[in-house]
Structures are given as C-alpha cells and as structure tokens.
Amino acid sequence: MAGFYTKRKKTGKKKIHTQAAVTAVLMLLSFAAGALTYRALTRPPQTDAGLTYIEEIPVVTDFLPEGCRARPGEKREIKYLVLHETDNFSAGADAAAHNSFIHQNANAPEGIVSWHYTVDDRQIYHHLPDDENAYHAGDRMEKNGGNLNGIGIEMCVNEGSNYEQTLLNAQKLCARLLIEYDLKPGALRRHQDFSGKVCPARLIESGRWDAFCAAVEQRYRELKSVQ
Ligand SMILES: [Zn+2]
C-alpha cells in the first residue's frame, strides 16, 4: 500500500512538472511573438531589421564598407524583395564565398554588383543594410525599379549543396522581411521582372516560381497569425 501511495505521489509530481514545462514553453512562445511585434512597432519604419537568426538559420552580417563603389548608400522606400540565383555551380560557391566575392569586388573599376542577402542551405549572409539601394536588378536606378526599391536576395545553386533547403531558407527569409517592412506577399519579384534576364534561372525554368511565392505567402500568414 505504501509502495502504491509513493507511486501515485510520484506520478502526480511528474504531471505537475509536465504542466509547468508546457506553461513555460507557452510563455516563452508568447514572449517571442510579442518581442517580434514590439520590435516591428518600435523600430523606425524601414530601417534595417538587424536580423541575427531566422528560426534556426544564422544570419551573418558583414556589410560592405560605407563609401565603396558597390554601396551607393541611398536610402529609399523598400517596395520589393527581388529574387536571384547566383548561377555559380562550382562546388564551394556558397553564401560565405559570395560574401568574400562581393567584398573583394566592392571597388572594381567596372561591372559593379551588389545585393543584400545571399542564402545557401545552411546560412544567410547579409551584405548591405536593407534600407539602402544596390546594383542587382539590371535596371540602373529607375524610379520604381528593383535596384532603387528592392532588397536583393541571391540563392546559391552550387554543386554539393541542397537546393531544396536553400529554397526553404529563402522562403523563410522572404516571409520575415515582408513582416519586418510591412509588405504584402505581392511584393515578391524576380530579377527577370526588371531587366528581362532569366533569373532566378532554375526556379523559372523548372516552372516553380508561383509555388515559391505561394510557400512564402503561407509562411507570411503563419507569422502574421502570431503577431
Ligand atoms: Zn539575378
């Protein structure tokens, strides 16, 4: 009998511990959701969101130096997220390699290119503040163009990387940026929409652009629902 009583008591304790753990997790989730909302509301509109993680994906910030040729530094209204693919299929041409590339070529005498994020299957590099223009859409600095009004996002296609995971990571980044800058899912654009270049090439040629946008919209709605 004593043994039975002890057992019951133990079970009761365990139940209390489980309930406490569930409550703690719920409080943490609610706090995280609240923090996201609080930050979105208190940060001045359209200044760089300063992301360090998107879910489990690290975001490494390594901005191009102010005043270099690839960083024109003009503040503008963010209207679009402009998707690209690197078209670099070499093994090792991941986000870190593109970060090195963009820094090494920041003052190239010609053929200047710059963009904001590079996404691979493990991490994201952030090269320029989101509230500044860049050279990635091939439309000079047209009034409603991608260079002036877009956040340029490159997706890696290097051999040996997991392209499907890269797409998922890019979708998470896009959904988060839509929330941060109070944009609608309709703000997604392809490089092709501005200059005609077939980019992001693999996504376009495989007929998956619409599915990509739908996946971003789904994640966007999930984030919206916890705000
Ligand atoms: Zn492109």
Short mmCIF file of C-alpha atoms and ligand atoms in Angstrom, two decimals:
data_model
loop_
_atom_site.label_atom_id
_atom_site.label_comp_id
_atom_site.label_asym_id
_atom_site.label_seq_id
_atom_site.Cartn_x
_atom_site.Cartn_y
_atom_site.Cartn_z
CA MET A 1 0.00 0.00 0.00
CA ALA A 2 2.79 2.34 0.95
CA GLY A 3 4.51 1.50 -2.32
CA PHE A 4 1.33 2.22 -4.26
CA TYR A 5 0.90 5.55 -2.49
CA THR A 6 4.51 6.54 -3.27
CA LYS A 7 4.00 5.64 -6.90
CA ARG A 8 0.84 7.73 -7.12
CA LYS A 9 2.60 10.62 -5.49
CA LYS A 10 5.47 10.40 -7.98
CA THR A 11 3.08 10.35 -10.91
CA GLY A 12 1.35 13.41 -9.54
CA LYS A 13 4.65 15.26 -9.28
CA LYS A 14 5.58 14.30 -12.80
CA LYS A 15 2.25 15.62 -14.05
CA ILE A 16 2.82 18.92 -12.26
CA HIS A 17 6.32 19.15 -13.76
CA THR A 18 4.96 18.46 -17.25
CA GLN A 19 2.27 21.11 -16.84
CA ALA A 20 4.88 23.58 -15.61
CA ALA A 21 7.10 22.82 -18.61
CA VAL A 22 4.21 23.27 -21.04
CA THR A 23 3.26 26.56 -19.37
CA ALA A 24 6.88 27.74 -19.55
CA VAL A 25 7.13 26.87 -23.25
CA LEU A 26 3.83 28.65 -23.99
CA MET A 27 5.00 31.73 -22.07
CA LEU A 28 8.29 31.71 -23.99
CA LEU A 29 6.49 31.43 -27.35
CA SER A 30 4.12 34.20 -26.43
CA PHE A 31 7.04 36.36 -25.30
CA ALA A 32 8.91 35.68 -28.57
CA ALA A 33 5.84 36.58 -30.62
CA GLY A 34 5.37 39.67 -28.51
CA ALA A 35 9.01 40.66 -28.92
CA LEU A 36 8.71 40.37 -32.72
CA THR A 37 5.63 42.59 -32.70
CA TYR A 38 7.16 45.03 -30.23
CA ARG A 39 10.32 45.40 -32.30
CA ALA A 40 8.37 45.79 -35.55
CA LEU A 41 6.29 48.51 -33.95
CA THR A 42 9.04 50.41 -32.13
CA ARG A 43 11.78 50.33 -34.79
CA PRO A 44 11.63 53.41 -37.04
CA PRO A 45 9.83 52.36 -40.23
CA GLN A 46 12.02 50.70 -42.87
CA THR A 47 15.36 50.93 -41.07
CA ASP A 48 17.40 47.73 -41.23
CA ALA A 49 15.77 44.97 -39.18
CA GLY A 50 19.12 43.69 -37.83
CA LEU A 51 18.22 40.02 -38.16
CA THR A 52 20.60 37.55 -36.49
CA TYR A 53 18.59 34.35 -36.83
CA ILE A 54 15.55 33.32 -38.82
CA GLU A 55 14.24 30.33 -36.89
CA GLU A 56 17.32 28.07 -36.82
CA ILE A 57 19.14 29.74 -39.73
CA PRO A 58 22.03 32.04 -38.72
CA VAL A 59 22.18 35.41 -40.45
CA VAL A 60 25.78 36.66 -40.64
CA THR A 61 26.05 40.41 -41.07
CA ASP A 62 29.15 41.65 -42.90
CA PHE A 63 28.24 44.95 -44.53
CA LEU A 64 30.25 46.39 -47.39
CA PRO A 65 32.16 49.43 -46.14
CA GLU A 66 30.43 52.78 -46.49
CA GLY A 67 31.67 54.76 -49.46
CA CYS A 68 32.81 51.79 -51.59
CA ARG A 69 31.59 51.74 -55.19
CA ALA A 70 29.26 48.79 -54.67
CA ARG A 71 27.46 50.58 -51.82
CA PRO A 72 25.74 53.64 -53.27
CA GLY A 73 24.15 54.18 -49.85
CA GLU A 74 20.97 55.92 -50.98
CA LYS A 75 18.07 55.49 -48.54
CA ARG A 76 14.86 54.61 -50.35
CA GLU A 77 11.43 53.13 -49.85
CA ILE A 78 11.51 49.32 -49.76
CA LYS A 79 8.82 48.09 -52.15
CA TYR A 80 10.05 44.69 -53.35
CA LEU A 81 12.00 41.59 -52.49
CA VAL A 82 13.96 40.76 -55.66
CA LEU A 83 14.94 37.10 -56.02
CA HIS A 84 18.03 35.92 -57.85
CA GLU A 85 20.13 32.80 -58.27
CA THR A 86 23.91 33.02 -58.29
CA ASP A 87 24.22 30.82 -61.41
CA ASN A 88 27.54 29.71 -59.90
CA PHE A 89 27.54 25.93 -59.93
CA SER A 90 31.11 25.46 -58.64
CA ALA A 91 31.49 23.36 -55.52
CA GLY A 92 32.00 25.71 -52.58
CA ALA A 93 30.25 28.72 -54.18
CA ASP A 94 28.08 29.13 -51.10
CA ALA A 95 26.87 32.20 -49.19
CA ALA A 96 30.23 32.72 -47.44
CA ALA A 97 32.08 32.54 -50.78
CA HIS A 98 29.74 35.12 -52.28
CA ASN A 99 30.26 37.34 -49.27
CA SER A 100 34.01 37.21 -49.94
CA PHE A 101 33.39 37.89 -53.63
CA ILE A 102 31.21 40.94 -53.03
CA HIS A 103 33.77 42.40 -50.60
CA GLN A 104 36.74 41.73 -52.88
CA ASN A 105 34.97 43.42 -55.79
CA ALA A 106 33.48 46.32 -53.85
CA ASN A 107 35.68 48.84 -55.66
CA ALA A 108 36.06 47.14 -59.03
CA PRO A 109 36.60 49.71 -61.81
CA GLU A 110 33.60 48.35 -63.74
CA GLY A 111 30.89 45.70 -63.58
CA ILE A 112 29.93 46.68 -60.05
CA VAL A 113 27.37 44.37 -58.46
CA SER A 114 25.84 44.34 -55.01
CA TRP A 115 22.84 42.89 -53.27
CA HIS A 116 21.58 42.46 -49.72
CA TYR A 117 21.44 38.77 -48.83
CA THR A 118 22.94 35.50 -50.05
CA VAL A 119 21.15 32.33 -48.96
CA ASP A 120 22.55 28.80 -49.06
CA ASP A 121 21.38 25.56 -47.49
CA ARG A 122 22.92 26.34 -44.07
CA GLN A 123 23.11 30.07 -43.50
CA ILE A 124 22.43 33.55 -44.78
CA TYR A 125 24.94 36.37 -45.32
CA HIS A 126 23.80 39.96 -45.11
CA HIS A 127 25.95 42.32 -47.20
CA LEU A 128 24.10 45.65 -47.15
CA PRO A 129 21.58 47.40 -44.89
CA ASP A 130 18.08 46.69 -46.18
CA ASP A 131 17.21 50.39 -46.33
CA GLU A 132 19.90 51.16 -48.93
CA ASN A 133 19.80 50.70 -52.70
CA ALA A 134 22.13 48.32 -54.59
CA TYR A 135 23.13 47.06 -58.04
CA HIS A 136 21.46 43.73 -58.74
CA ALA A 137 18.33 44.19 -60.88
CA GLY A 138 19.99 45.46 -64.06
CA ASP A 139 17.67 48.47 -64.35
CA ARG A 140 20.08 51.29 -63.43
CA MET A 141 18.25 53.28 -60.75
CA GLU A 142 14.84 53.59 -62.35
CA LYS A 143 12.22 55.30 -60.24
CA ASN A 144 10.19 52.17 -59.48
CA GLY A 145 12.95 49.73 -60.32
CA GLY A 146 14.46 46.82 -58.44
CA ASN A 147 17.81 48.45 -57.73
CA LEU A 148 16.27 51.50 -56.13
CA ASN A 149 13.35 49.85 -54.35
CA GLY A 150 14.28 46.22 -53.89
CA ILE A 151 16.02 44.06 -51.32
CA GLY A 152 18.23 41.82 -53.49
CA ILE A 153 18.32 38.16 -52.41
CA GLU A 154 20.69 35.68 -54.08
CA MET A 155 20.05 31.95 -53.75
CA CYS A 156 23.03 29.61 -54.16
CA VAL A 157 22.98 26.77 -56.67
CA ASN A 158 26.48 25.37 -56.04
CA GLU A 159 27.26 21.73 -56.61
CA GLY A 160 27.05 19.68 -53.44
CA SER A 161 24.55 21.99 -51.75
CA ASN A 162 20.93 21.15 -51.11
CA TYR A 163 18.95 23.41 -53.45
CA GLU A 164 15.60 22.46 -51.89
CA GLN A 165 16.87 23.51 -48.46
CA THR A 166 18.17 26.76 -49.94
CA LEU A 167 14.69 27.44 -51.33
CA LEU A 168 13.15 26.78 -47.90
CA ASN A 169 15.66 29.10 -46.22
CA ALA A 170 14.97 31.80 -48.80
CA GLN A 171 11.22 31.42 -48.26
CA LYS A 172 11.70 31.92 -44.51
CA LEU A 173 13.85 34.99 -45.12
CA CYS A 174 11.29 36.46 -47.53
CA ALA A 175 8.36 35.88 -45.16
CA ARG A 176 10.26 37.53 -42.32
CA LEU A 177 11.27 40.54 -44.43
CA LEU A 178 7.66 41.02 -45.57
CA ILE A 179 6.66 41.23 -41.91
CA GLU A 180 9.58 43.47 -40.90
CA TYR A 181 8.87 46.02 -43.64
CA ASP A 182 5.10 45.74 -43.62
CA LEU A 183 4.97 44.50 -47.21
CA LYS A 184 2.43 42.16 -48.77
CA PRO A 185 3.35 38.82 -50.43
CA GLY A 186 2.68 40.57 -53.76
CA ALA A 187 5.98 42.44 -53.21
CA LEU A 188 7.96 39.39 -54.39
CA ARG A 189 9.71 39.95 -57.72
CA ARG A 190 12.14 38.11 -59.96
CA HIS A 191 15.23 39.78 -61.36
CA GLN A 192 13.59 38.97 -64.69
CA ASP A 193 10.72 41.35 -63.90
CA PHE A 194 13.10 44.32 -64.06
CA SER A 195 15.69 43.55 -66.72
CA GLY A 196 14.46 40.52 -68.65
CA LYS A 197 17.41 38.38 -67.55
CA VAL A 198 16.26 34.82 -66.88
CA CYS A 199 16.95 34.92 -63.14
CA PRO A 200 16.38 33.12 -60.79
CA ALA A 201 17.06 30.72 -63.66
CA ARG A 202 16.48 27.29 -62.15
CA LEU A 203 13.31 28.38 -60.40
CA ILE A 204 11.92 29.94 -63.59
CA GLU A 205 12.99 27.16 -65.97
CA SER A 206 11.53 24.47 -63.73
CA GLY A 207 8.22 26.36 -63.59
CA ARG A 208 8.33 26.73 -59.80
CA TRP A 209 8.17 30.49 -59.31
CA ASP A 210 4.46 30.53 -58.44
CA ALA A 211 4.92 27.67 -55.97
CA PHE A 212 7.82 29.56 -54.36
CA CYS A 213 5.62 32.65 -53.93
CA ALA A 214 2.78 30.55 -52.52
CA ALA A 215 5.15 28.99 -49.96
CA VAL A 216 6.35 32.45 -48.88
CA GLU A 217 2.76 33.62 -48.55
CA GLN A 218 1.92 30.61 -46.38
CA ARG A 219 4.84 31.38 -44.02
CA TYR A 220 3.93 35.07 -44.03
CA ARG A 221 0.38 34.22 -42.91
CA GLU A 222 1.74 31.97 -40.14
CA LEU A 223 3.94 34.80 -38.85
CA LYS A 224 1.05 37.27 -39.10
CA SER A 225 -1.18 34.97 -37.07
CA VAL A 226 1.14 35.14 -34.01
CA GLN A 227 1.60 38.91 -34.11
ZN ZN B 1 19.67 37.96 -60.86
#
